[in-house]
Coordinates of C-alpha atoms and ligand atoms in Angstrom, one line a residue:
X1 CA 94.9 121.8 6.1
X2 CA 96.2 119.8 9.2
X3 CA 97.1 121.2 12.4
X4 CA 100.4 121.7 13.7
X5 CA 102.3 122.8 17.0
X6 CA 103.0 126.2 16.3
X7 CA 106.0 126.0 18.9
X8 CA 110.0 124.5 18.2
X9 CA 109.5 122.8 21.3
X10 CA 107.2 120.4 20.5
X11 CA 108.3 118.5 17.3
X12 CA 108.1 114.9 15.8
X13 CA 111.3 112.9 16.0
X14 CA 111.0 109.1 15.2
X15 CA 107.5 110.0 14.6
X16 CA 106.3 110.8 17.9
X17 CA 106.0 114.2 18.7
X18 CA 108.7 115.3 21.7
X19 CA 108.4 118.0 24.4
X20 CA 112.3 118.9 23.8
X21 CA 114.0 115.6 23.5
X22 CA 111.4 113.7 25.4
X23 CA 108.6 112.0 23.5
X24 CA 105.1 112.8 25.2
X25 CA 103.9 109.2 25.0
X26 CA 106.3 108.3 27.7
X27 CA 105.2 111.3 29.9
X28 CA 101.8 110.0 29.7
X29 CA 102.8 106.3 30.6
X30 CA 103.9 107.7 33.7
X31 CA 101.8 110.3 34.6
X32 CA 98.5 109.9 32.8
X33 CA 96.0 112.2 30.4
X34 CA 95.5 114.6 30.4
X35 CA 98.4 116.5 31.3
X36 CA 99.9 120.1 30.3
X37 CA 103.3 119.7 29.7
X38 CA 106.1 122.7 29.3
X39 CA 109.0 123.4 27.8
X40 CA 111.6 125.0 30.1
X41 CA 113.5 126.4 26.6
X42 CA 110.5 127.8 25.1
X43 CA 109.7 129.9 28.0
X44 CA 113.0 130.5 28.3
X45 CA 113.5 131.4 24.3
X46 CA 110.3 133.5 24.9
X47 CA 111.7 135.7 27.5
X48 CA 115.3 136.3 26.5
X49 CA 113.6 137.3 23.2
X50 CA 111.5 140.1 24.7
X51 CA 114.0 141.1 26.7
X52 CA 116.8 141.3 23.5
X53 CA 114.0 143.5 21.6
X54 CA 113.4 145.8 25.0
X55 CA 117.3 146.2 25.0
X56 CA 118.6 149.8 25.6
X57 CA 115.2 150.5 27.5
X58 CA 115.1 151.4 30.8
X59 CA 113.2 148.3 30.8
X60 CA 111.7 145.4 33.8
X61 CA 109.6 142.7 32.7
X62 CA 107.3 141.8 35.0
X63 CA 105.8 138.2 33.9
X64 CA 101.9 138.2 34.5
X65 CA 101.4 135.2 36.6
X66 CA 97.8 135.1 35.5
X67 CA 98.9 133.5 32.6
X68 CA 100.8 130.3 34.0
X69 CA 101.4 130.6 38.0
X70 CA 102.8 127.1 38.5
X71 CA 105.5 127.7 41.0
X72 CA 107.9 125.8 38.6
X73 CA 106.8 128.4 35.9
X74 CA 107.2 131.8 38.0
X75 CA 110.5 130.1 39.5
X76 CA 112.0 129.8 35.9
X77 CA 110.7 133.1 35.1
X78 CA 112.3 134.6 38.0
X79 CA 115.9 132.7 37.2
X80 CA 116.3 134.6 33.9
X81 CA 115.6 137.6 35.9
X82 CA 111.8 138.8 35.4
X83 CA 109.7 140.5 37.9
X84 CA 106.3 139.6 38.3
X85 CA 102.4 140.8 38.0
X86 CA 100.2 140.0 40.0
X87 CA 96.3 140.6 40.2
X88 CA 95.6 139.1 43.7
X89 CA 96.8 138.4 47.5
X90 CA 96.9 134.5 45.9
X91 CA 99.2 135.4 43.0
X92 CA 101.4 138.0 45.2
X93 CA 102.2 134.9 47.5
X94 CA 103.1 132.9 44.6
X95 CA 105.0 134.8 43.5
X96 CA 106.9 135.6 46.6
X97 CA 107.4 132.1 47.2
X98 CA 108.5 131.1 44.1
X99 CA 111.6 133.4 45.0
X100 CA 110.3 136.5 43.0
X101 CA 112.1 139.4 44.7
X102 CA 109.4 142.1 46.0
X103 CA 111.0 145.0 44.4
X104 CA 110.2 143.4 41.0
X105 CA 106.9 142.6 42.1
X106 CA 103.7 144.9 40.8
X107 CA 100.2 144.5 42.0
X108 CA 97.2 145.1 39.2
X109 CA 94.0 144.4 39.4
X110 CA 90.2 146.7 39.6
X111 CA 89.4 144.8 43.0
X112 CA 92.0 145.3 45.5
X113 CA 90.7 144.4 48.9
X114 CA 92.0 145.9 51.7
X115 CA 93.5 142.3 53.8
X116 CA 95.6 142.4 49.7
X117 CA 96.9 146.0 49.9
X118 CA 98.1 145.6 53.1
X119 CA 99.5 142.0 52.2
X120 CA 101.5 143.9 49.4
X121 CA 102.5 147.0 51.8
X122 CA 103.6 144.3 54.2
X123 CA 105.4 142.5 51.9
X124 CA 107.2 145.8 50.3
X125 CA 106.4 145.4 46.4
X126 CA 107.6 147.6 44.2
X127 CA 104.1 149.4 43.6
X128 CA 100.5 149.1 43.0
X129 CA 98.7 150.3 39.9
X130 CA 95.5 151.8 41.3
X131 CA 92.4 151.8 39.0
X132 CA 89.8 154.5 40.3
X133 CA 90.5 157.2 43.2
X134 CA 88.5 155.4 45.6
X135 CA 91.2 153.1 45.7
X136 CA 94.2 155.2 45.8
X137 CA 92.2 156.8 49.2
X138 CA 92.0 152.7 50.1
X139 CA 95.7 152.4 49.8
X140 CA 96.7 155.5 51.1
X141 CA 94.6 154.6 54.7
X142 CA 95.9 151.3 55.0
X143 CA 99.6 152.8 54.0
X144 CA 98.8 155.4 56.6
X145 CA 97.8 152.5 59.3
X146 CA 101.1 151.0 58.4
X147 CA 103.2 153.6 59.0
X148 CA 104.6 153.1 54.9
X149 CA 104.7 155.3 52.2
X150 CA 102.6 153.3 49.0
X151 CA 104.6 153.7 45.7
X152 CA 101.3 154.1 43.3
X153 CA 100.9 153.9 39.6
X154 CA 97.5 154.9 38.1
X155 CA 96.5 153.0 35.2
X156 CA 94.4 154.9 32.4
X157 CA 91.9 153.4 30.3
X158 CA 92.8 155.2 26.8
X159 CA 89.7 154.3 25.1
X160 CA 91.5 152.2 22.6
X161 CA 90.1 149.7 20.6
X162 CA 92.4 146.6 21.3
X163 CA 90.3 144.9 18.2
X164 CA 91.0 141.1 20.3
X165 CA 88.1 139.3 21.1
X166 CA 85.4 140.8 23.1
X167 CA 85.7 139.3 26.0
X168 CA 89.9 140.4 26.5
X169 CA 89.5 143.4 25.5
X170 CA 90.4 145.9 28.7
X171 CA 90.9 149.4 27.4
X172 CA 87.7 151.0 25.9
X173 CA 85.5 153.6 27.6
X174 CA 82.8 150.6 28.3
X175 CA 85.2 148.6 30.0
X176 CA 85.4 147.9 33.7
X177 CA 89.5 148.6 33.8
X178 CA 91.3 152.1 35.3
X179 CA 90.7 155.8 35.6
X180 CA 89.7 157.2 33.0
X181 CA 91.7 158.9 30.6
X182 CA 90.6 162.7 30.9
X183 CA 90.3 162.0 34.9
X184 CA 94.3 161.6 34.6
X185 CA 95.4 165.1 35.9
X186 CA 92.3 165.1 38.8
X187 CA 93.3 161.6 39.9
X188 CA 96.9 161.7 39.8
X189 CA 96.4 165.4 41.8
X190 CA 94.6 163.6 44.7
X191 CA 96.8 160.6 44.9
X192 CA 99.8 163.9 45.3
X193 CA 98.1 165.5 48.0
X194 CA 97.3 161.9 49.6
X195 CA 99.3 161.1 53.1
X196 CA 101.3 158.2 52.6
X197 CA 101.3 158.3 48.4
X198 CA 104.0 158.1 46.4
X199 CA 102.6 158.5 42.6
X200 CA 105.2 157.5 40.7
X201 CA 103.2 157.1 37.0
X202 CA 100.7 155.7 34.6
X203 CA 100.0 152.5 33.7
X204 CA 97.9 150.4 31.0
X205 CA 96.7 147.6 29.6
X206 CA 94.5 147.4 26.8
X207 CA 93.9 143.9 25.9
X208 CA 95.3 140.5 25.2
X209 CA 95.9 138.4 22.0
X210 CA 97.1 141.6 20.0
X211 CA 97.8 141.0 16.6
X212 CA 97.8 144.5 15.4
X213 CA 100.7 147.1 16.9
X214 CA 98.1 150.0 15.8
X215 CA 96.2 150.1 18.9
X216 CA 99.5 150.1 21.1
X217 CA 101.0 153.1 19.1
X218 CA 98.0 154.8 19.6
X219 CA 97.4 153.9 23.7
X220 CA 100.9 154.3 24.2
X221 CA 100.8 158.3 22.7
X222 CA 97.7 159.0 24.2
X223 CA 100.0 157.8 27.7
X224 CA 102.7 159.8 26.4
X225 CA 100.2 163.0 26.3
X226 CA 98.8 162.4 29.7
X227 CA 102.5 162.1 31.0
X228 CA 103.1 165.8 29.2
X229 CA 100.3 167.2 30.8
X230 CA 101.0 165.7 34.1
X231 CA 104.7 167.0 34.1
X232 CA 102.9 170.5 32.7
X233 CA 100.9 170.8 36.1
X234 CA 104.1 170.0 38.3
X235 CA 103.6 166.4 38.9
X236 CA 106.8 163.8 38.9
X237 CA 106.1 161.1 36.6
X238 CA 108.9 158.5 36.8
X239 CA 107.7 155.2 35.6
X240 CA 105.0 153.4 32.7
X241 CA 103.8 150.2 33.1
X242 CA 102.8 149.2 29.4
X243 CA 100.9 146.0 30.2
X244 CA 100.9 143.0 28.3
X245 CA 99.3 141.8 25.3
X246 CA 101.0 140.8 21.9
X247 CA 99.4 137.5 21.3
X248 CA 100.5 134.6 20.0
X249 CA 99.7 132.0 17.1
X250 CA 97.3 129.5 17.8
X251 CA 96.7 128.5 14.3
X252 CA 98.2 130.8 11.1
X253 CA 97.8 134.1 12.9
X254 CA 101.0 136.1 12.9
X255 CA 101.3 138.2 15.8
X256 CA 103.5 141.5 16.1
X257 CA 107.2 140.6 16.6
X258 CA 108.7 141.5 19.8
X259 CA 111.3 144.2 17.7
X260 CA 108.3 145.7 16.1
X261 CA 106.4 146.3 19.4
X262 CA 109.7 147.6 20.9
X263 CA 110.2 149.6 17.9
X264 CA 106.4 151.1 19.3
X265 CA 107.5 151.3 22.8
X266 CA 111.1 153.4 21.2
X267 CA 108.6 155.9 19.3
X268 CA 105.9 156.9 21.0
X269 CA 107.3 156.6 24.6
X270 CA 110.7 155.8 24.3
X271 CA 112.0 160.0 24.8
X272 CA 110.4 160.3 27.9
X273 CA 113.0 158.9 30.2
X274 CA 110.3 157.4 32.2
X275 CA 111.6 153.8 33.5
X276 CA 109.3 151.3 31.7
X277 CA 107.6 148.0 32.9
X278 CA 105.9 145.1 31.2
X279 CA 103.5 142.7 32.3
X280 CA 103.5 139.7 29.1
X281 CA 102.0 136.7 30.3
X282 CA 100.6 134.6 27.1
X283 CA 103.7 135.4 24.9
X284 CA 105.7 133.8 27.5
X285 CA 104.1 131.1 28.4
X286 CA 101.6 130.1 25.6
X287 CA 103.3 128.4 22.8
X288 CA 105.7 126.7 25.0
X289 CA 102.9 124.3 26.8
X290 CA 100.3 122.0 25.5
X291 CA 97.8 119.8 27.0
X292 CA 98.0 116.0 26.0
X293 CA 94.7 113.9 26.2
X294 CA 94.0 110.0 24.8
X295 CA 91.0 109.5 22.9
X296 CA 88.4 107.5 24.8
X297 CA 86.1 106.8 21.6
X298 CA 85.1 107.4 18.4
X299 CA 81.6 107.7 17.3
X300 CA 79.4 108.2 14.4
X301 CA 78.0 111.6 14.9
X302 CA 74.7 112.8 13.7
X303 CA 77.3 114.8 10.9
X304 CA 80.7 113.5 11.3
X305 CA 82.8 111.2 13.4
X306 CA 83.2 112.3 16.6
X307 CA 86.3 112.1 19.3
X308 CA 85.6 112.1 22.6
X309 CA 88.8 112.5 24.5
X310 CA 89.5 112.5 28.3
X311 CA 90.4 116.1 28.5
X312 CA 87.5 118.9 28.7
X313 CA 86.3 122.1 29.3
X314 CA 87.3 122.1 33.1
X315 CA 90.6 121.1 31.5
X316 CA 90.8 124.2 28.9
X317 CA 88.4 126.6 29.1
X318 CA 88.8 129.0 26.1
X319 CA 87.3 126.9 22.9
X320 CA 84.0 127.2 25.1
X321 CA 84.5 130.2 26.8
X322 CA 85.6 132.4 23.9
X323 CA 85.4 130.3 21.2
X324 CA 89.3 129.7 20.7
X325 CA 90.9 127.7 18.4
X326 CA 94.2 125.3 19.9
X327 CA 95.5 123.0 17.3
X328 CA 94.7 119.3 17.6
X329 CA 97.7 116.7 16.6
X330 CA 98.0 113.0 17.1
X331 CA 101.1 111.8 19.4
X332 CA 102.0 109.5 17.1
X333 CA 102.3 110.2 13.4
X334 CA 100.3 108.4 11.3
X335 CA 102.4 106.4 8.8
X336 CA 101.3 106.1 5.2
X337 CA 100.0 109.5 5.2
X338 CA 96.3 108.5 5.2
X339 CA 93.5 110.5 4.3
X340 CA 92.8 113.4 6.7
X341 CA 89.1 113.2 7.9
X342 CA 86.5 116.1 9.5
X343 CA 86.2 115.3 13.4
X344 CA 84.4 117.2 16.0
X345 CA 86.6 116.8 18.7
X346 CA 84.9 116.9 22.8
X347 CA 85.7 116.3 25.9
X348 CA 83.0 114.1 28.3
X349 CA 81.2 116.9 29.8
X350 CA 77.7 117.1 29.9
X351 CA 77.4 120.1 28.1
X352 CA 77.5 121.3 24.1
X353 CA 79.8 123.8 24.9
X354 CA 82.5 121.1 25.9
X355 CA 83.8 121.1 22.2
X356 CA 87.3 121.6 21.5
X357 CA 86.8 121.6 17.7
X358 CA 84.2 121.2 14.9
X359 CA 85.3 119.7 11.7
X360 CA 88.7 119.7 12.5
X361 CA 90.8 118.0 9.6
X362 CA 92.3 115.0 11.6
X363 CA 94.3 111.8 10.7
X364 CA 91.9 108.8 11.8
X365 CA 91.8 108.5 15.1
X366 CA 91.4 105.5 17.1
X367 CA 90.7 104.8 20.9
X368 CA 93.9 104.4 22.9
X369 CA 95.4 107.2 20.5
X370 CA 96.9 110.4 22.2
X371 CA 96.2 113.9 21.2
X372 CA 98.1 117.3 21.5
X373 CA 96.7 120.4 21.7
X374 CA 98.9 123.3 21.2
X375 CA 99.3 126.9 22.3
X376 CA 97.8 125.5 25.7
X377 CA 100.3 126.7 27.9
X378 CA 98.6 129.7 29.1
X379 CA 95.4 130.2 30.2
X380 CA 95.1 126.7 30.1
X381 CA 95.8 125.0 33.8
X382 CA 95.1 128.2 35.5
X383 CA 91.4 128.6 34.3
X384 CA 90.8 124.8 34.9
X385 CA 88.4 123.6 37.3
X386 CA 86.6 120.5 39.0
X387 CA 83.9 121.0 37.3
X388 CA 81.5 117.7 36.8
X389 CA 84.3 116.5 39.7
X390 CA 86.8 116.1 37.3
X391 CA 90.0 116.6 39.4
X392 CA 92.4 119.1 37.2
X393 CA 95.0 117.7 35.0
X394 CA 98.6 117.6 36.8
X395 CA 101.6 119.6 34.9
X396 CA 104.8 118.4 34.1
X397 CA 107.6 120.8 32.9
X398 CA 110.4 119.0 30.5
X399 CA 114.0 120.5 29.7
X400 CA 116.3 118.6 27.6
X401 CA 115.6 114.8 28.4
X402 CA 114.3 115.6 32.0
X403 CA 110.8 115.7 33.2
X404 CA 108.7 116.7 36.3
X405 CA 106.0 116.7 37.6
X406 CA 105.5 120.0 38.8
X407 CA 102.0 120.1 40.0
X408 CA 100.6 116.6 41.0
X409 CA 96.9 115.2 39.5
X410 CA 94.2 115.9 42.5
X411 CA 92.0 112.9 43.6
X412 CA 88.1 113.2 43.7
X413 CA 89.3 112.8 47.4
X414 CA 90.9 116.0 47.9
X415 CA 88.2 117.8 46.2
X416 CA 86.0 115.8 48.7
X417 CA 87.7 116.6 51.9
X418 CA 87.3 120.5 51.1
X419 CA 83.4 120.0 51.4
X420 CA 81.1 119.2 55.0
X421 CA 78.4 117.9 55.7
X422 CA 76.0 120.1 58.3
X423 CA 75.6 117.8 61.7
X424 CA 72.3 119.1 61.4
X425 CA 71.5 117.8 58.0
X426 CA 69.0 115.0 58.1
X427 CA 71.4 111.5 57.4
X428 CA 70.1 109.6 54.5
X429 CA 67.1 107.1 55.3
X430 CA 68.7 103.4 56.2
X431 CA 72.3 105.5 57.0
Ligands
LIG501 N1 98.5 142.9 32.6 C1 97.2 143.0 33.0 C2 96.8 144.1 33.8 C3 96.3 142.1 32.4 O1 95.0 142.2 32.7 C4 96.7 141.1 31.6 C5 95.8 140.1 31.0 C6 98.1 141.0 31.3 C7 99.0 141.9 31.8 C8 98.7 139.9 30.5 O2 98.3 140.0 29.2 P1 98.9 139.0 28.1 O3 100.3 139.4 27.8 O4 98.8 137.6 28.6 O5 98.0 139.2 26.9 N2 91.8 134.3 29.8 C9 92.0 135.0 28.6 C10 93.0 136.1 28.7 C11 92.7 137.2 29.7 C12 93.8 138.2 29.9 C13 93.5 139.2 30.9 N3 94.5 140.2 31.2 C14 92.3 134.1 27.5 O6 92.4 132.9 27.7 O7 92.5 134.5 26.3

């Protein structure tokens, strides 16, 4: 079986395949490969659907920037009317000054430093979700020093299985995320008595790429218990942050619909009248981006032919780091349906684990030719880096027949002028 773009976005017309009415070929004329290129309606289509399913809810979608923090991409996400997550003093100011308001702004994230609390105090966000009690007393000093009250949230670790890959996987005991669970009452008890603490909840996130609802039914009542037992002890609990999480198809997996998951949310924690937040970030962003590379050569392999394209690992980072699958699609349709042949498909890195795909059934491919890989707009561009001084890739966001450019390709001189030289580094003999 071939590959195909699991996205409307991205479809063949006139046998090329388009971002929206725009065929990618042209993009790459003018901007070069590789490139990640979004759709402004499929993150648009992605949000307004979330937000349809969450309707009735007390609900405020706070888009994790982690996933896709292009300015162009929180900026659109903040037009429809999302909030934002962030995890860091970086992705607060991005957030900021892509015109998210600060009320709908929440800071999460096991590492807080305290220049980034006070960055968030300072900048009045609508509340940090603390994840151990040395933290909270962190916040609460540096609210103190401010003269502010900190609106807190603490998030849990339910010790649920999120049954996602390893490595994504946030919400068991063993992991390195929130309080945990049966420290709820203690915690939220000292972040009460704490001067300059306003505990206004519980929050949690238990993975990412979720293709089961199970483990959210059963996070979300074991939140629902905590926020009984909270209330029990006298403690105001306003507000759950739910996390992200539902994943997305990268090749025929078929992820929980956004009604089901609500349907979840209605159930288990739905009766509480607790104001809920959301933090998705790959099933708003994912399947409305890919990442468009031309094939440099084609080899003989020691087992098959072999691609080598001019995107890479420091490009996209998941095939190696967690072994994910993006599908792989020529530009340009082949005509005369040929015969489809097995292709490892890499990127010029000197190392094995630069492999986008092993035995990939591929149309023949031919130097010159393009390449799409799908599903790549999150956690795509914002894990690349300049490794093997390969500048990232620039991104261009499309809507309708318009493109742009919305982050530019670095030069090997930029990464350059970051770097010194020590005036008391011998020069090079002869220099
Ligand atoms: N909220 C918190 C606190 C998170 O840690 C995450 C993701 C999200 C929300 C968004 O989850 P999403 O809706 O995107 O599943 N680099 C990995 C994914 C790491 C996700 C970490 N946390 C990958 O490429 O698969």
């Amino acid at each position: 079986m071939t590959d195909r773009v699991p996205s409307p976005d991205f479809t063949y017309a006139g046998g090329t395949l388009c971002a929206e009415a725009l065929p990618l070929s042209g993009i790459a004329a003018e901007v070069g490969t590789p490139f990640y290129c979004y759709s402004l309606a499929g993150l648009a289509r992605n949000y307004r659907a979330l937000e349809a399913a969450l309707a009735g809810l007390p609900a405020t979608i706070c888009y994790a920037l982690k996933a896709n923090s292009n300015q162009a991409v929180i900026a659109a996400f903040a037009g429809l009317g999302a909030g934002a997550d962030v995890v860091s003093g970086g992705e607060l100011r991005r957030a900021l000054a892509a015109g998210v308001p600060a009320g709908r702004i929440v800071f999460s994230g096991v590492g807080k430093t305290q220049e980034e609390i006070a960055l968030a105090l300072r900048s009045g966000i609508h509340q940090l979700n603390a994840e151990s009690e040395a933290e909270l007393d962190l916040i609460s000093a540096v609210a103190a020093g401010a003269g502010v009250t900190a609106r807190v949230s603490l998030r849990i670790n339910p010790d649920v299985d999120a049954r996602t890959h390893d490595k994504i996987s946030t919400g068991r005991k063993q992991d390195k995320f929130g309080i945990a669970i049966d420290r709820t009452l203690p915690a939220y008890a000292r972040a009460a008595e704490l001067p300059n603490l306003a505990p206004s909840g519980l929050a949690m996130h238990i993975g990412s790429q979720l293709l089961s609802l199970a483990p959210y039914r059963a996070a979300f009542g074991r939140l629902a218990e905590q926020v009984r037992a909270l209330r029990a002890a006298g403690h105001d609990v306003i507000s759950l942050d739910l996390g992200g999480g539902v994943g997305i198809t990268y090749r025929d997996e078929a992820p929980p619909g956004f009604e089901d998951y609500a349907a979840v949310v209605r159930e288990t924690v739905g009766g509480l009248g607790c104001d809920l937040m959301f933090e998705p970030g790959r099933s708003m962003v994912g399947n409305a981006g890919v990442l468009v590379a031309r094939v440099l050569y084609l080899k003989d392999g020691g087992l098959r032919p072999v691609a080598v394209v001019d995107a890479a690992m420091n490009d996209l980072a998941r095939p190696a780091m967690y072994g994910a699958y993006h599908a792989i699609v020529p530009v340009t349709q082949p005509q005369n349906s040929p015969d489809c042949v097995e292709t490892d498909v890499v990127g010029p890195i000197c190392e094995s684990g630069d492999t986008f795909a092993v035995a990939r059934s591929l149309p023949p491919l031919a130097p010159g030719d393009l390449v799409a890989f799908g599903s790549a707009g999150a956690y795509g561009s914002v894990m690349s880096s300049a490794y093997n001084s390969r500048p990232p890739a620039p991104e261009v966001l499309v809507s309708g027949e318009r493109f742009a450019v919305v982050r530019a390709r670095q030069t090997v001189d930029d990464l350059i002028r970051q770097e010194a030289v020590p005036d008391w580094l011998e020069p090079p003999e002869g220099a």
